[in-house]
Amino acid sequence: MAITSANQLELLQTAEAVAREKMIDPSLVVDAMEESLARAAKSRYGSEMDIRVAIDRKTGKATFTRVRTVVEDEELENYQSEFTVEQAKQYMAEPEVGATFVEEVPPVEMGRIAAQSAKQVILQKIREAERDRQFEEFKDRAGSIINGLVKREEYGNVIVDVGAGEAILRRNEKIGRESYRPNDRIRCYIKDVRREPRGPQIFLSRTAPEFMAELFKMEVPEIYDGIIDIKAVARDPGSRAKIAVISYDGSIDPVGACVGMRGSRVQAVVNELQGEKIDIIPWNDDQPTFLVNALQPAEVSKVVLDEEAGKIEVVVPEEQLSLAIGRRGQNVRLASQLTGLDIDIMTEEEESARRQKEFEARTGLFMEVLDLDEFFAQLLVSEGFTNLEEVAYVELDELLVIDGVDDATAAELQARARDHIEAQAKAAIEAARALGVEDSLINFEGLTPKMIEALAQDGVKTLEDFATCADWELAGGWTTENGERIKDDGILEPFEMSLEEAQTLVMTARVLLGWVDPADLEVEEEVSEDADEDEQQSEAEA
């Protein structure tokens, strides 16, 4: 195949036809043709030569050129595409290193092998262009719903034709045991779009919580318009789901709007999700109230929230326990996902028994340490005293409200409590010293003797050791692994130390050691305060 005037225009016509068919830029096809012709020319003139081809975008004329680059004498490696300054003088007036000399060479005729090679180059370039176009088209559509046709099923994974390419619905992203046949219509959520060596991969999902949220957005105009907002979604795909909604218009009921007339709106979503039962719950900023709503249809008697631990205790009547937990723990599991809290459910009887046990333990403590009879110790517990520190350091007036307690009795109670606390503190310091704790840590303000003993038992024996601790190592915390919240026990957690307190103590230790400049801390605090003010202002404007 020779590049003659007869077929020069055919190059452009072919390029435009292929570009229209593949929906890519015609110039990309022409670039591929230029590369394929250059490769064919190299096979004719020699692969060592730097042969380049330029096709005129108007006439289709292909110009073949040989390019040689001027290099230093010691850098000369390829005599066909490089030459020295001295060698270049016969072709160029004032050659410089890095300059190029371009000369036109005769066009080549393509043999069968060269034509086949050129075809492969063009096809490869077209495939790459298609992949780039597909990635550009879908990269911004992640997080939306798409309709497609099932092409085939491979090892449980469904390959879906999405118009401009193929997408994959993995086996674990399908609802239950649903199966599809070729040419079935399917609606999925675009979970991710990634560029990979074999082309862009579009990953679909029908189990993602976001899929349900997007379906509701399609069915409920108020959600699409932003009048109603979906705050949280929790799903057990194919079985049950909970969705929390809030209305920014007082005249619109968010739950009623999502349910629709005679349940028409929610039923459309249920049908798409293979009959998945959906609980629509009103969102509330107050976590205990929101949790009561999330545990529907069970009735809740009492809620006790531990915000620091992200944990919540729910008390329900005995007959409501199985309903609150749900089949195989489904109801409480979904409520936990929805609220982001760890939920402990107990019956009223269990809570009463636990409180009775705590009451007896505190009564026993006061009887033993303060040398009180059972009745008097029970009076202290009933008035809300839970430990010796509260008895030792409260105002006398708080003890005098107890029946039968006068000034002398209150003073004696406090003296006994303080004596015991001081004895415990002395024993704790002696135990800490025996473990090798240095005075730098013992004299550090903010740590009690019991805390110092606990730190020593964990290997923290100097102020330097303490300063290297993270706040969560001291106060404890929660981490999430594979969707499950896991508790990290803190060294000082038994002493009810918060993360903020732990952070303050650690930073104070670092300042004392000279590791941190106090001025830097002041700047950080100012930035933090400014950020808080901006956030509050934004919320007020919203």
PDB file of C-alpha atoms in Angstrom, residues 355-473:
ATOM      1  CA  ARG A 355     -28.687  -0.740  90.278  1.00  0.00           C
ATOM      2  CA  GLN A 356     -29.345  -2.838  93.367  1.00  0.00           C
ATOM      3  CA  LYS A 357     -25.901  -4.419  92.996  1.00  0.00           C
ATOM      4  CA  GLU A 358     -24.251  -0.987  92.700  1.00  0.00           C
ATOM      5  CA  PHE A 359     -26.228   0.210  95.731  1.00  0.00           C
ATOM      6  CA  GLU A 360     -25.040  -2.736  97.811  1.00  0.00           C
ATOM      7  CA  ALA A 361     -21.409  -2.291  96.706  1.00  0.00           C
ATOM      8  CA  ARG A 362     -21.384   1.398  97.692  1.00  0.00           C
ATOM      9  CA  THR A 363     -23.134   0.633 100.965  1.00  0.00           C
ATOM     10  CA  GLY A 364     -20.501  -2.004 101.764  1.00  0.00           C
ATOM     11  CA  LEU A 365     -17.686   0.453 100.937  1.00  0.00           C
ATOM     12  CA  PHE A 366     -19.033   3.088 103.343  1.00  0.00           C
ATOM     13  CA  MET A 367     -19.685   0.504 106.065  1.00  0.00           C
ATOM     14  CA  GLU A 368     -16.131  -0.823 105.863  1.00  0.00           C
ATOM     15  CA  VAL A 369     -14.113   2.367 105.404  1.00  0.00           C
ATOM     16  CA  LEU A 370     -16.168   4.839 107.425  1.00  0.00           C
ATOM     17  CA  ASP A 371     -17.101   2.296 110.124  1.00  0.00           C
ATOM     18  CA  LEU A 372     -20.866   2.924 109.688  1.00  0.00           C
ATOM     19  CA  ASP A 373     -23.838   0.687 110.313  1.00  0.00           C
ATOM     20  CA  GLU A 374     -25.819  -0.529 107.294  1.00  0.00           C
ATOM     21  CA  PHE A 375     -28.705   1.906 107.734  1.00  0.00           C
ATOM     22  CA  PHE A 376     -26.455   4.970 107.899  1.00  0.00           C
ATOM     23  CA  ALA A 377     -24.373   3.796 104.895  1.00  0.00           C
ATOM     24  CA  GLN A 378     -27.586   3.292 102.911  1.00  0.00           C
ATOM     25  CA  LEU A 379     -28.632   6.853 103.756  1.00  0.00           C
ATOM     26  CA  LEU A 380     -25.389   8.177 102.256  1.00  0.00           C
ATOM     27  CA  VAL A 381     -25.872   6.179  99.051  1.00  0.00           C
ATOM     28  CA  SER A 382     -29.519   7.248  98.808  1.00  0.00           C
ATOM     29  CA  GLU A 383     -28.425  10.904  98.970  1.00  0.00           C
ATOM     30  CA  GLY A 384     -26.280  10.335  95.852  1.00  0.00           C
ATOM     31  CA  PHE A 385     -22.812   9.779  97.342  1.00  0.00           C
ATOM     32  CA  THR A 386     -20.970   7.240  95.187  1.00  0.00           C
ATOM     33  CA  ASN A 387     -17.353   7.321  96.436  1.00  0.00           C
ATOM     34  CA  LEU A 388     -15.147   8.407  99.342  1.00  0.00           C
ATOM     35  CA  GLU A 389     -13.868  11.548  97.544  1.00  0.00           C
ATOM     36  CA  GLU A 390     -17.392  12.954  97.418  1.00  0.00           C
ATOM     37  CA  VAL A 391     -17.821  12.402 101.160  1.00  0.00           C
ATOM     38  CA  ALA A 392     -14.388  13.808 102.013  1.00  0.00           C
ATOM     39  CA  TYR A 393     -14.462  17.033 100.029  1.00  0.00           C
ATOM     40  CA  VAL A 394     -18.106  18.170  99.708  1.00  0.00           C
ATOM     41  CA  GLU A 395     -19.421  21.175 101.597  1.00  0.00           C
ATOM     42  CA  LEU A 396     -20.603  20.288 105.096  1.00  0.00           C
ATOM     43  CA  ASP A 397     -24.100  21.532 104.238  1.00  0.00           C
ATOM     44  CA  GLU A 398     -24.530  18.624 101.797  1.00  0.00           C
ATOM     45  CA  LEU A 399     -23.947  16.144 104.636  1.00  0.00           C
ATOM     46  CA  LEU A 400     -26.120  18.016 107.098  1.00  0.00           C
ATOM     47  CA  VAL A 401     -29.254  17.449 104.984  1.00  0.00           C
ATOM     48  CA  ILE A 402     -29.081  13.743 105.905  1.00  0.00           C
ATOM     49  CA  ASP A 403     -31.368  12.841 108.792  1.00  0.00           C
ATOM     50  CA  GLY A 404     -29.470  12.401 112.062  1.00  0.00           C
ATOM     51  CA  VAL A 405     -26.264  14.117 110.852  1.00  0.00           C
ATOM     52  CA  ASP A 406     -25.090  17.134 112.845  1.00  0.00           C
ATOM     53  CA  ASP A 407     -21.927  19.245 112.526  1.00  0.00           C
ATOM     54  CA  ALA A 408     -19.822  16.911 114.650  1.00  0.00           C
ATOM     55  CA  THR A 409     -20.971  13.782 112.807  1.00  0.00           C
ATOM     56  CA  ALA A 410     -20.364  15.398 109.382  1.00  0.00           C
ATOM     57  CA  ALA A 411     -16.856  16.498 110.410  1.00  0.00           C
ATOM     58  CA  GLU A 412     -16.081  12.994 111.706  1.00  0.00           C
ATOM     59  CA  LEU A 413     -17.308  11.402 108.450  1.00  0.00           C
ATOM     60  CA  GLN A 414     -15.081  13.694 106.389  1.00  0.00           C
ATOM     61  CA  ALA A 415     -12.074  13.092 108.656  1.00  0.00           C
ATOM     62  CA  ARG A 416     -12.417   9.305 108.325  1.00  0.00           C
ATOM     63  CA  ALA A 417     -12.826   9.544 104.528  1.00  0.00           C
ATOM     64  CA  ARG A 418      -9.782  11.840 104.188  1.00  0.00           C
ATOM     65  CA  ASP A 419      -7.627   9.625 106.400  1.00  0.00           C
ATOM     66  CA  HIS A 420      -8.450   6.617 104.227  1.00  0.00           C
ATOM     67  CA  ILE A 421      -7.791   8.523 100.985  1.00  0.00           C
ATOM     68  CA  GLU A 422      -4.415   9.792 102.291  1.00  0.00           C
ATOM     69  CA  ALA A 423      -3.438   6.284 103.391  1.00  0.00           C
ATOM     70  CA  GLN A 424      -4.323   4.931  99.949  1.00  0.00           C
ATOM     71  CA  ALA A 425      -2.348   7.750  98.279  1.00  0.00           C
ATOM     72  CA  LYS A 426       0.723   7.031 100.407  1.00  0.00           C
ATOM     73  CA  ALA A 427       0.523   3.302  99.617  1.00  0.00           C
ATOM     74  CA  ALA A 428       0.095   4.062  95.888  1.00  0.00           C
ATOM     75  CA  ILE A 429       3.198   6.326  95.829  1.00  0.00           C
ATOM     76  CA  GLU A 430       5.263   3.702  97.663  1.00  0.00           C
ATOM     77  CA  ALA A 431       4.119   1.055  95.162  1.00  0.00           C
ATOM     78  CA  ALA A 432       4.963   3.384  92.271  1.00  0.00           C
ATOM     79  CA  ARG A 433       8.450   4.093  93.660  1.00  0.00           C
ATOM     80  CA  ALA A 434       8.998   0.357  94.063  1.00  0.00           C
ATOM     81  CA  LEU A 435       8.205  -0.010  90.349  1.00  0.00           C
ATOM     82  CA  GLY A 436      10.850   2.606  89.487  1.00  0.00           C
ATOM     83  CA  VAL A 437       8.782   5.768  89.016  1.00  0.00           C
ATOM     84  CA  GLU A 438      10.882   8.960  89.079  1.00  0.00           C
ATOM     85  CA  ASP A 439      10.082  12.143  91.017  1.00  0.00           C
ATOM     86  CA  SER A 440       9.521  14.040  87.738  1.00  0.00           C
ATOM     87  CA  LEU A 441       6.305  12.069  87.232  1.00  0.00           C
ATOM     88  CA  ILE A 442       5.302  11.898  90.918  1.00  0.00           C
ATOM     89  CA  ASN A 443       5.524  15.700  91.245  1.00  0.00           C
ATOM     90  CA  PHE A 444       3.699  16.365  87.975  1.00  0.00           C
ATOM     91  CA  GLU A 445       0.517  18.301  88.739  1.00  0.00           C
ATOM     92  CA  GLY A 446      -2.718  16.746  87.528  1.00  0.00           C
ATOM     93  CA  LEU A 447      -1.991  13.081  88.315  1.00  0.00           C
ATOM     94  CA  THR A 448      -3.276  11.425  91.499  1.00  0.00           C
ATOM     95  CA  PRO A 449      -1.161   8.807  93.320  1.00  0.00           C
ATOM     96  CA  LYS A 450      -3.489   6.055  92.083  1.00  0.00           C
ATOM     97  CA  MET A 451      -3.048   7.290  88.511  1.00  0.00           C
ATOM     98  CA  ILE A 452       0.749   7.301  88.925  1.00  0.00           C
ATOM     99  CA  GLU A 453       0.623   3.713  90.203  1.00  0.00           C
ATOM    100  CA  ALA A 454      -1.510   2.669  87.212  1.00  0.00           C
ATOM    101  CA  LEU A 455       0.931   4.374  84.812  1.00  0.00           C
ATOM    102  CA  ALA A 456       3.895   2.638  86.477  1.00  0.00           C
ATOM    103  CA  GLN A 457       2.218  -0.741  86.104  1.00  0.00           C
ATOM    104  CA  ASP A 458       1.940   0.003  82.370  1.00  0.00           C
ATOM    105  CA  GLY A 459       5.625   0.968  82.064  1.00  0.00           C
ATOM    106  CA  VAL A 460       5.211   4.772  82.180  1.00  0.00           C
ATOM    107  CA  LYS A 461       7.781   5.787  84.833  1.00  0.00           C
ATOM    108  CA  THR A 462       9.142   9.196  83.842  1.00  0.00           C
ATOM    109  CA  LEU A 463       7.755  12.509  82.675  1.00  0.00           C
ATOM    110  CA  GLU A 464       9.365  11.785  79.293  1.00  0.00           C
ATOM    111  CA  ASP A 465       7.452   8.488  79.080  1.00  0.00           C
ATOM    112  CA  PHE A 466       4.225  10.310  79.894  1.00  0.00           C
ATOM    113  CA  ALA A 467       4.864  13.037  77.315  1.00  0.00           C
ATOM    114  CA  THR A 468       5.157  10.439  74.536  1.00  0.00           C
ATOM    115  CA  CYS A 469       1.699   8.982  75.307  1.00  0.00           C
ATOM    116  CA  ALA A 470      -1.235   9.666  72.999  1.00  0.00           C
ATOM    117  CA  ASP A 471      -4.436  11.004  74.523  1.00  0.00           C
ATOM    118  CA  TRP A 472      -6.386   7.851  73.577  1.00  0.00           C
ATOM    119  CA  GLU A 473      -3.712   5.670  75.238  1.00  0.00           C
TER     120      GLU A 473
END
